[in-house]
Structures are given as C-alpha cells and as structure tokens.
PDB file of C-alpha atoms in Angstrom:
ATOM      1  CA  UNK A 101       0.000   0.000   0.000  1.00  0.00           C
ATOM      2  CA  UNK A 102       1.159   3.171  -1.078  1.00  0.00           C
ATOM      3  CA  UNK A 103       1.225   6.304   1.496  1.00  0.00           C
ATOM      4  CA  UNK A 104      -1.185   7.810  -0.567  1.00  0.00           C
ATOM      5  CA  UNK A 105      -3.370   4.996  -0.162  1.00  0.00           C
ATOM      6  CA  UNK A 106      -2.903   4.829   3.320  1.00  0.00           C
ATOM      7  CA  UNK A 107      -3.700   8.661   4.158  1.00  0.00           C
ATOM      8  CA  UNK A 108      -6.860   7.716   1.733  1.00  0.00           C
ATOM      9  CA  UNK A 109      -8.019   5.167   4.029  1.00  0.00           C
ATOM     10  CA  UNK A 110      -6.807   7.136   7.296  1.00  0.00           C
ATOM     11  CA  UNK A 111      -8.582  10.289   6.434  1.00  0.00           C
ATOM     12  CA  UNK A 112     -11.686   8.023   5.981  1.00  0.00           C
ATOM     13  CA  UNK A 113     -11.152   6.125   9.212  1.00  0.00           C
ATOM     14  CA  UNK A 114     -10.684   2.825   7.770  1.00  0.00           C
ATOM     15  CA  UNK A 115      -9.808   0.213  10.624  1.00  0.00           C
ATOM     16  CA  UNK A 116      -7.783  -1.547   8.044  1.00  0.00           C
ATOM     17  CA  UNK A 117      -5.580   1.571   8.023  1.00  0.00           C
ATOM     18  CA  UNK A 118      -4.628   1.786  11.286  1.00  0.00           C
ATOM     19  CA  UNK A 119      -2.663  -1.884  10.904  1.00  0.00           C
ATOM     20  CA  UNK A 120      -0.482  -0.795   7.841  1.00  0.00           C
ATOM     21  CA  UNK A 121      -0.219   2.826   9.457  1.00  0.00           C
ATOM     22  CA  UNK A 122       1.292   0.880  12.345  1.00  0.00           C
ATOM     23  CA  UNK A 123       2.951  -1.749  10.103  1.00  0.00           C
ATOM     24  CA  UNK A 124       4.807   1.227   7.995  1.00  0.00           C
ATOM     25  CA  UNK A 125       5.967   2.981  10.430  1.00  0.00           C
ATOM     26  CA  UNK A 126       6.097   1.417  13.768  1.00  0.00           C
ATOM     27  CA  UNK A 127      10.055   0.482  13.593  1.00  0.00           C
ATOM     28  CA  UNK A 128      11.137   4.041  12.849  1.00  0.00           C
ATOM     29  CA  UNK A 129       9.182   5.919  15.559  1.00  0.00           C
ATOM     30  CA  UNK A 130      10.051   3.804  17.756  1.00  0.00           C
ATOM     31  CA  UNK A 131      13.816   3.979  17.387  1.00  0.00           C
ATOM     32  CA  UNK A 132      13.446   7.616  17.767  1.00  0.00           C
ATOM     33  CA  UNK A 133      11.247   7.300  20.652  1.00  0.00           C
ATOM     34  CA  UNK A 134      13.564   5.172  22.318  1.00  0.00           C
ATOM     35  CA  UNK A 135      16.650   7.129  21.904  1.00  0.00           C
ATOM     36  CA  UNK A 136      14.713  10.281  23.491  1.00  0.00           C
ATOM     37  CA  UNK A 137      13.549   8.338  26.596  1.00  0.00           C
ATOM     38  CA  UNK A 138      16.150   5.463  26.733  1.00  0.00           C
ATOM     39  CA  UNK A 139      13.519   3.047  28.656  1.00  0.00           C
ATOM     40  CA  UNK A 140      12.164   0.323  26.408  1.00  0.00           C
ATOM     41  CA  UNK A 141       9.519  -0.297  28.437  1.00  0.00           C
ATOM     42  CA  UNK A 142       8.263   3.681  28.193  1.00  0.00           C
ATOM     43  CA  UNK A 143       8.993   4.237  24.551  1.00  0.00           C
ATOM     44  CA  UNK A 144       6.582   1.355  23.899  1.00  0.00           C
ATOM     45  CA  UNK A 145       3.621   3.397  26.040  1.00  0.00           C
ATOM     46  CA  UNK A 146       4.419   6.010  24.164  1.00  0.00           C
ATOM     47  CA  UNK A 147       4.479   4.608  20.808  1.00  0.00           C
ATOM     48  CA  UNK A 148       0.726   3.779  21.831  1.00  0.00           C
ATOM     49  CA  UNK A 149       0.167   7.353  22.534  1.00  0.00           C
ATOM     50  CA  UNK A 150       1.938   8.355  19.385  1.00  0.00           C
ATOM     51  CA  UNK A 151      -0.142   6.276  16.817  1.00  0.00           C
ATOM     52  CA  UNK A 152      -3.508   7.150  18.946  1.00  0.00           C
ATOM     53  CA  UNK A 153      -2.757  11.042  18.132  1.00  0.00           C
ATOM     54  CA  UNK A 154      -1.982  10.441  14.667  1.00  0.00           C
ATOM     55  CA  UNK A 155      -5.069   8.588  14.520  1.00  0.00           C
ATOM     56  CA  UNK A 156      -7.628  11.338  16.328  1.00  0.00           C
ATOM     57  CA  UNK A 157      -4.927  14.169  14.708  1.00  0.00           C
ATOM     58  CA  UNK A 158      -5.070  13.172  11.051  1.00  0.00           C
ATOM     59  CA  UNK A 159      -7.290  16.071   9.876  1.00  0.00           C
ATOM     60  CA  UNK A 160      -4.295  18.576  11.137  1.00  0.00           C
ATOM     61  CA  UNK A 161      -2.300  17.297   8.500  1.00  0.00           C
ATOM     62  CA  UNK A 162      -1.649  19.198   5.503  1.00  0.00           C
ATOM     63  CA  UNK A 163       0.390  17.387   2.454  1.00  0.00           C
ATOM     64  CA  UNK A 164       1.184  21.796   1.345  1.00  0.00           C
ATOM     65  CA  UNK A 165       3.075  21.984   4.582  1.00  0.00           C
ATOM     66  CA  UNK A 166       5.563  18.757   4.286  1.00  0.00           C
ATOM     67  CA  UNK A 167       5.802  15.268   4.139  1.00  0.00           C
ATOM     68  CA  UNK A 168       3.553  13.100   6.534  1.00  0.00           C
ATOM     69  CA  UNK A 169       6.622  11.179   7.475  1.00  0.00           C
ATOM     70  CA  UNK A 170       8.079  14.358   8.958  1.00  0.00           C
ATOM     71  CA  UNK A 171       4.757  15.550  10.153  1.00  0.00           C
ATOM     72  CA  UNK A 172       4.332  11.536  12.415  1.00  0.00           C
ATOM     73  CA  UNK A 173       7.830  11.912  13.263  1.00  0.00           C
ATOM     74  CA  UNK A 174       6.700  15.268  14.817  1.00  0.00           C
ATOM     75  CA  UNK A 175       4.335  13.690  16.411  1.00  0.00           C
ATOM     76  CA  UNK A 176       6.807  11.124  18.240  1.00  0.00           C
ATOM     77  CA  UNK A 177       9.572  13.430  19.006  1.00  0.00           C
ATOM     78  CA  UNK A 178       7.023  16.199  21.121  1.00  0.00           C
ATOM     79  CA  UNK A 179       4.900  13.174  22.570  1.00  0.00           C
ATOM     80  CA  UNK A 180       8.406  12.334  23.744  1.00  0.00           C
ATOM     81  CA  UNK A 181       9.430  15.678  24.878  1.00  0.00           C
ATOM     82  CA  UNK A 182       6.680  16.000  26.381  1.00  0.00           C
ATOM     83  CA  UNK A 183       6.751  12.500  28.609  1.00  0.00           C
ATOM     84  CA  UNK A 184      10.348  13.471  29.589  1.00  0.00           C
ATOM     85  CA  UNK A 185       9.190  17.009  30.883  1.00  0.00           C
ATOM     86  CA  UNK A 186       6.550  15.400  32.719  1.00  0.00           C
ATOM     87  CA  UNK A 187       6.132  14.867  36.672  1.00  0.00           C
ATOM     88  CA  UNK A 188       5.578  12.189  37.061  1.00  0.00           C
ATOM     89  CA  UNK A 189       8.086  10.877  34.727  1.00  0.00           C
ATOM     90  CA  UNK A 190      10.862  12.649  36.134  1.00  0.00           C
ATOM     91  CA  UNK A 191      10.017  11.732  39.352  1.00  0.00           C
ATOM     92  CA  UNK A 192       9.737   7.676  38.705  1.00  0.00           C
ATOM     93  CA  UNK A 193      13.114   8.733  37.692  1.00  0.00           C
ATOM     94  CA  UNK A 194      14.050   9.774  40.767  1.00  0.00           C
ATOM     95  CA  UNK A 195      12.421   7.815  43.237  1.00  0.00           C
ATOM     96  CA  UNK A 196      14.149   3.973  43.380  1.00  0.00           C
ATOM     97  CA  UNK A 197      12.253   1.521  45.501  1.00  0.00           C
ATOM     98  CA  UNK A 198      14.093   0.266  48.563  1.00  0.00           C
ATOM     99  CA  UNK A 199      14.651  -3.037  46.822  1.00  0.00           C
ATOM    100  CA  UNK A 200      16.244  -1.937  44.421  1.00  0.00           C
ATOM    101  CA  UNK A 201      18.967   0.096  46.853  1.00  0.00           C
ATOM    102  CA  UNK A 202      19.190  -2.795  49.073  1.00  0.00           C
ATOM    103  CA  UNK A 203      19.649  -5.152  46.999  1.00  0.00           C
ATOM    104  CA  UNK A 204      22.459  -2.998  45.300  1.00  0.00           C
ATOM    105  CA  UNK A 205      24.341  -2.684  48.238  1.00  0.00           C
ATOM    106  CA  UNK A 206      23.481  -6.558  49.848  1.00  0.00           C
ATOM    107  CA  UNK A 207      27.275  -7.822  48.562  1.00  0.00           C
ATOM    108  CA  UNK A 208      29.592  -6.741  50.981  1.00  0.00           C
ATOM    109  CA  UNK A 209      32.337  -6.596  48.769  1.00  0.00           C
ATOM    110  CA  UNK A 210      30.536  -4.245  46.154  1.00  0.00           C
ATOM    111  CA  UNK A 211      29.932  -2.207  49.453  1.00  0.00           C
ATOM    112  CA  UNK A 212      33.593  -1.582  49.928  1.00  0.00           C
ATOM    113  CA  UNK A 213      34.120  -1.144  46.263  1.00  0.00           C
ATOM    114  CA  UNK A 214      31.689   1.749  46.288  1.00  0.00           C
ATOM    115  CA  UNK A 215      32.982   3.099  49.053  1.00  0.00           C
ATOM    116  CA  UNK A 216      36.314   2.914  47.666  1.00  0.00           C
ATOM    117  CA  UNK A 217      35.399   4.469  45.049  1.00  0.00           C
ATOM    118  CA  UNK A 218      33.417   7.743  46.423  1.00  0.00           C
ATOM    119  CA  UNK A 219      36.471   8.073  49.545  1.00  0.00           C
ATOM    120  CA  UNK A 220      33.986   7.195  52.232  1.00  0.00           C
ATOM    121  CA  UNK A 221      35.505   4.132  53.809  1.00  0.00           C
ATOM    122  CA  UNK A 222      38.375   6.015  55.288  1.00  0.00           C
ATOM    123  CA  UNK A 223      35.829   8.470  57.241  1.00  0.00           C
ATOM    124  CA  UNK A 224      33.641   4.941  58.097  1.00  0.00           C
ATOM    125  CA  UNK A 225      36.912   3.529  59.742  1.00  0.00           C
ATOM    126  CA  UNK A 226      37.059   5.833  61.747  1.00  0.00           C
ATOM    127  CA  UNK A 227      33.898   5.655  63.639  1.00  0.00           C
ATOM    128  CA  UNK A 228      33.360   2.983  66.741  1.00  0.00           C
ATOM    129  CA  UNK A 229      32.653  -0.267  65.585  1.00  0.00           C
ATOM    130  CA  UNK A 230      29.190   0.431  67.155  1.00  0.00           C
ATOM    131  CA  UNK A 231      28.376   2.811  64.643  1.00  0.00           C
ATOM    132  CA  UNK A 232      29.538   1.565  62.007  1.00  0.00           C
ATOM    133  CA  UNK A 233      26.859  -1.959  62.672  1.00  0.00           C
ATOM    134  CA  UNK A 234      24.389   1.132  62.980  1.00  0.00           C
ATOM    135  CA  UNK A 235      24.689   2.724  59.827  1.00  0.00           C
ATOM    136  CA  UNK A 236      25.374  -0.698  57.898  1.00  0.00           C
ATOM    137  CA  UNK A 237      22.137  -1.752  59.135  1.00  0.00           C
ATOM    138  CA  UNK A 238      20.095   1.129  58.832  1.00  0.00           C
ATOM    139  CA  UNK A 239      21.648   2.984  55.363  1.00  0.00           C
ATOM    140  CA  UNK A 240      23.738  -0.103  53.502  1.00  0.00           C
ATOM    141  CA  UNK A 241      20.888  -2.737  54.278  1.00  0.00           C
ATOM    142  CA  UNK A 242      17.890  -0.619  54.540  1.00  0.00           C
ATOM    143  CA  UNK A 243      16.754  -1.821  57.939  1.00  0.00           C
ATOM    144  CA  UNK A 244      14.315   0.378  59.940  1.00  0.00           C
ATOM    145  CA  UNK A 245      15.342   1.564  63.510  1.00  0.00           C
ATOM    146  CA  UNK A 246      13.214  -1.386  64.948  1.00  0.00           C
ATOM    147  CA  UNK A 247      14.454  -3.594  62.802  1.00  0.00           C
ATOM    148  CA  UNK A 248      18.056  -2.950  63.783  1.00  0.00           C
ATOM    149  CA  UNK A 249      17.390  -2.920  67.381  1.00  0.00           C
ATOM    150  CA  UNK A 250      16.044  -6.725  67.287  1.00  0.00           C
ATOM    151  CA  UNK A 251      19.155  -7.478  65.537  1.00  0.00           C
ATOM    152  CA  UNK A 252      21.656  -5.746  67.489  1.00  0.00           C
ATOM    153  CA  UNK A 253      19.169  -6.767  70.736  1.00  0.00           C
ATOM    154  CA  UNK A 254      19.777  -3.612  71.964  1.00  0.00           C
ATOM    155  CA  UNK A 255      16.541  -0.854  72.844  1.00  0.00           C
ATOM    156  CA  UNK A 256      15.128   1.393  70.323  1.00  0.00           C
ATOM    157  CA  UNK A 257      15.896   4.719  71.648  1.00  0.00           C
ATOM    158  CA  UNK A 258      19.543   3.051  72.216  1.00  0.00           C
ATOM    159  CA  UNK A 259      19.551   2.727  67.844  1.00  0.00           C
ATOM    160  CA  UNK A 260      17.711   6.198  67.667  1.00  0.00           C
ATOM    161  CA  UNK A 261      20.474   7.648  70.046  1.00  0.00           C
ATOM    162  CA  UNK A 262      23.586   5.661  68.657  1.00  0.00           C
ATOM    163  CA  UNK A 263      22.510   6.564  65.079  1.00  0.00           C
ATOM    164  CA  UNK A 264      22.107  10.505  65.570  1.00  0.00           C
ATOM    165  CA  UNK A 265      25.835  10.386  67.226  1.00  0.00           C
ATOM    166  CA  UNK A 266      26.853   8.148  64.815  1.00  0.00           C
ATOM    167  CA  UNK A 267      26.001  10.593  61.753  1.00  0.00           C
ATOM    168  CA  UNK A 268      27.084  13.375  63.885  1.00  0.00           C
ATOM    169  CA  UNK A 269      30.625  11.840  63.887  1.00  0.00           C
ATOM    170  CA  UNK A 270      30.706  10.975  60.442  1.00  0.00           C
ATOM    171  CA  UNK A 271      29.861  14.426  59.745  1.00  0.00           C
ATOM    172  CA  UNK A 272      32.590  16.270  61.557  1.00  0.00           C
ATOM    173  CA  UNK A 273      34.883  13.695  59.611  1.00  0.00           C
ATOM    174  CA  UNK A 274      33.357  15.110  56.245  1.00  0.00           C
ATOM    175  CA  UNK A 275      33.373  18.366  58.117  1.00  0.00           C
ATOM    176  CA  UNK A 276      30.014  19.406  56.319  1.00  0.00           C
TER     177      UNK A 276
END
C-alpha cells in the first residue's frame, strides 16, 4: 500500500488503516522514541500514545506543509518531549524503591568497592565499631530503627540515640 493509499483510508477512518499505518511505520518511531527516553519499556507506552494522536490528529495534517513522514515523526519526538518534561516521569526517575537500593548494596564486597570508590571508607573507619553496625544496618541494608534494634538486641531509643551520634561523627569527619 502506497502512502497515498494509506492517508486515503486514514482520512476516511478505515480500521484496516490503522494496521499498515502501524505496520509502515512502527520500527522508525520507535527507534526515535527510544533514543529520546532510553527506557524500552516507556517508549513502547508512548508509541501507543503516538499512533492514537496520529489517529484522532489526522485532519491537522496538511500534504502543502511537508511530508507526513516528517509531520508523524513530529508527532513522536514532542509526545516524547513531552513525557520526559513530565512529573511524574521525572520523578519515577528519581524515586528507586528500597529493593532496588538494598539489593544494590546486599554484597559486601561491592559495598567496599563503592565506598572505595566515592572516599567514604576512610571516614567509616574511623567511627566505633558500634556505629559503624548502625549505619550498615540502617543505610547499607535498609533496615528500619526497629528492625536494627532486634538485631543488634539492643533498645530502640539506644539505635535512635547511637545513630544521631553516629552521623554526627561521620559528619565532623566530612566536616560538612
């Protein structure tokens, strides 16, 4: 099917046109798509959103005002834009679950590579050994404050305590 067909059939709302609309051009937009938003997963949602607007849009389109490759292409790139300006995308961004942290930091010796790496384990030696079970627990294996008290078997207002000096100390090391 020619383009020509295909904005033919489009223009009239022809179910049949929405498959080879997809089929045409589904591979391109969403390579572009993809490299905007560089999350598989998203530029697939939004490749949905893409062909729905050039679906409902079609009447906007004017053949005098350039090709309807470049005007769909449009289409992808600002339905993009626009995702990646959002809220609530930029926040997902930001916000990783727990499980996700913990579980990055679980392997002890990835642990001390990381903090190798960043300069912290020299300021972390230097705290008691109390404090530094504290803020393993609590910030390296994402325990809660009751959580770390069962395990140390020590009171919760002891953790609460012992962490606030704890960070105290570390921050006089970092001096910030």
């Amino acid at each position: 099917m020619s383009q020509e067909e295909l904005l033919v059939l489009i223009y009239k709302k022809d179910e049949r046109a929405f498959t080879h609309l997809y089929d045409m051009y589904s591979k391109s937009l969403f390579s572009v798509v993809n490299v905007l938003v560089k999350n598989r997963e998203e530029a697939e949602d939004i490749l949905q959103e893409v062909f729905v607007k050039i679906w409902k849009n079609i009447d906007s389109y004017h053949e005098s005002k350039g090709r309807f490759y470049t005007w769909i292409l449009n289409i992808a790139r600002n339905t993009s834009i626009d995702k990646l300006r959002s809220k609530n995308f930029n926040n997902s961004q930001k916000n990783l679950s727990t499980d996700n942290f913990v579980n990055h930091f679980e392997d002890s010796s990835k642990l001390s590579e990381k903090m190798d790496t960043i300069g912290l384990q020299e300021f972390v030696k230097r705290l008691k050994p109390k404090c530094i079970q504290i803020i393993d627990l609590l910030f390296f294996k994402g325990y809660t404050q009751q959580e770390a008290s069962d395990e140390l078997a020590i009171p919760l207002g002891t953790v609460k305590t012992q962490n606030r000096n704890c960070i105290n100390d570390l921050r006089n090391y970092l001096k910030v």
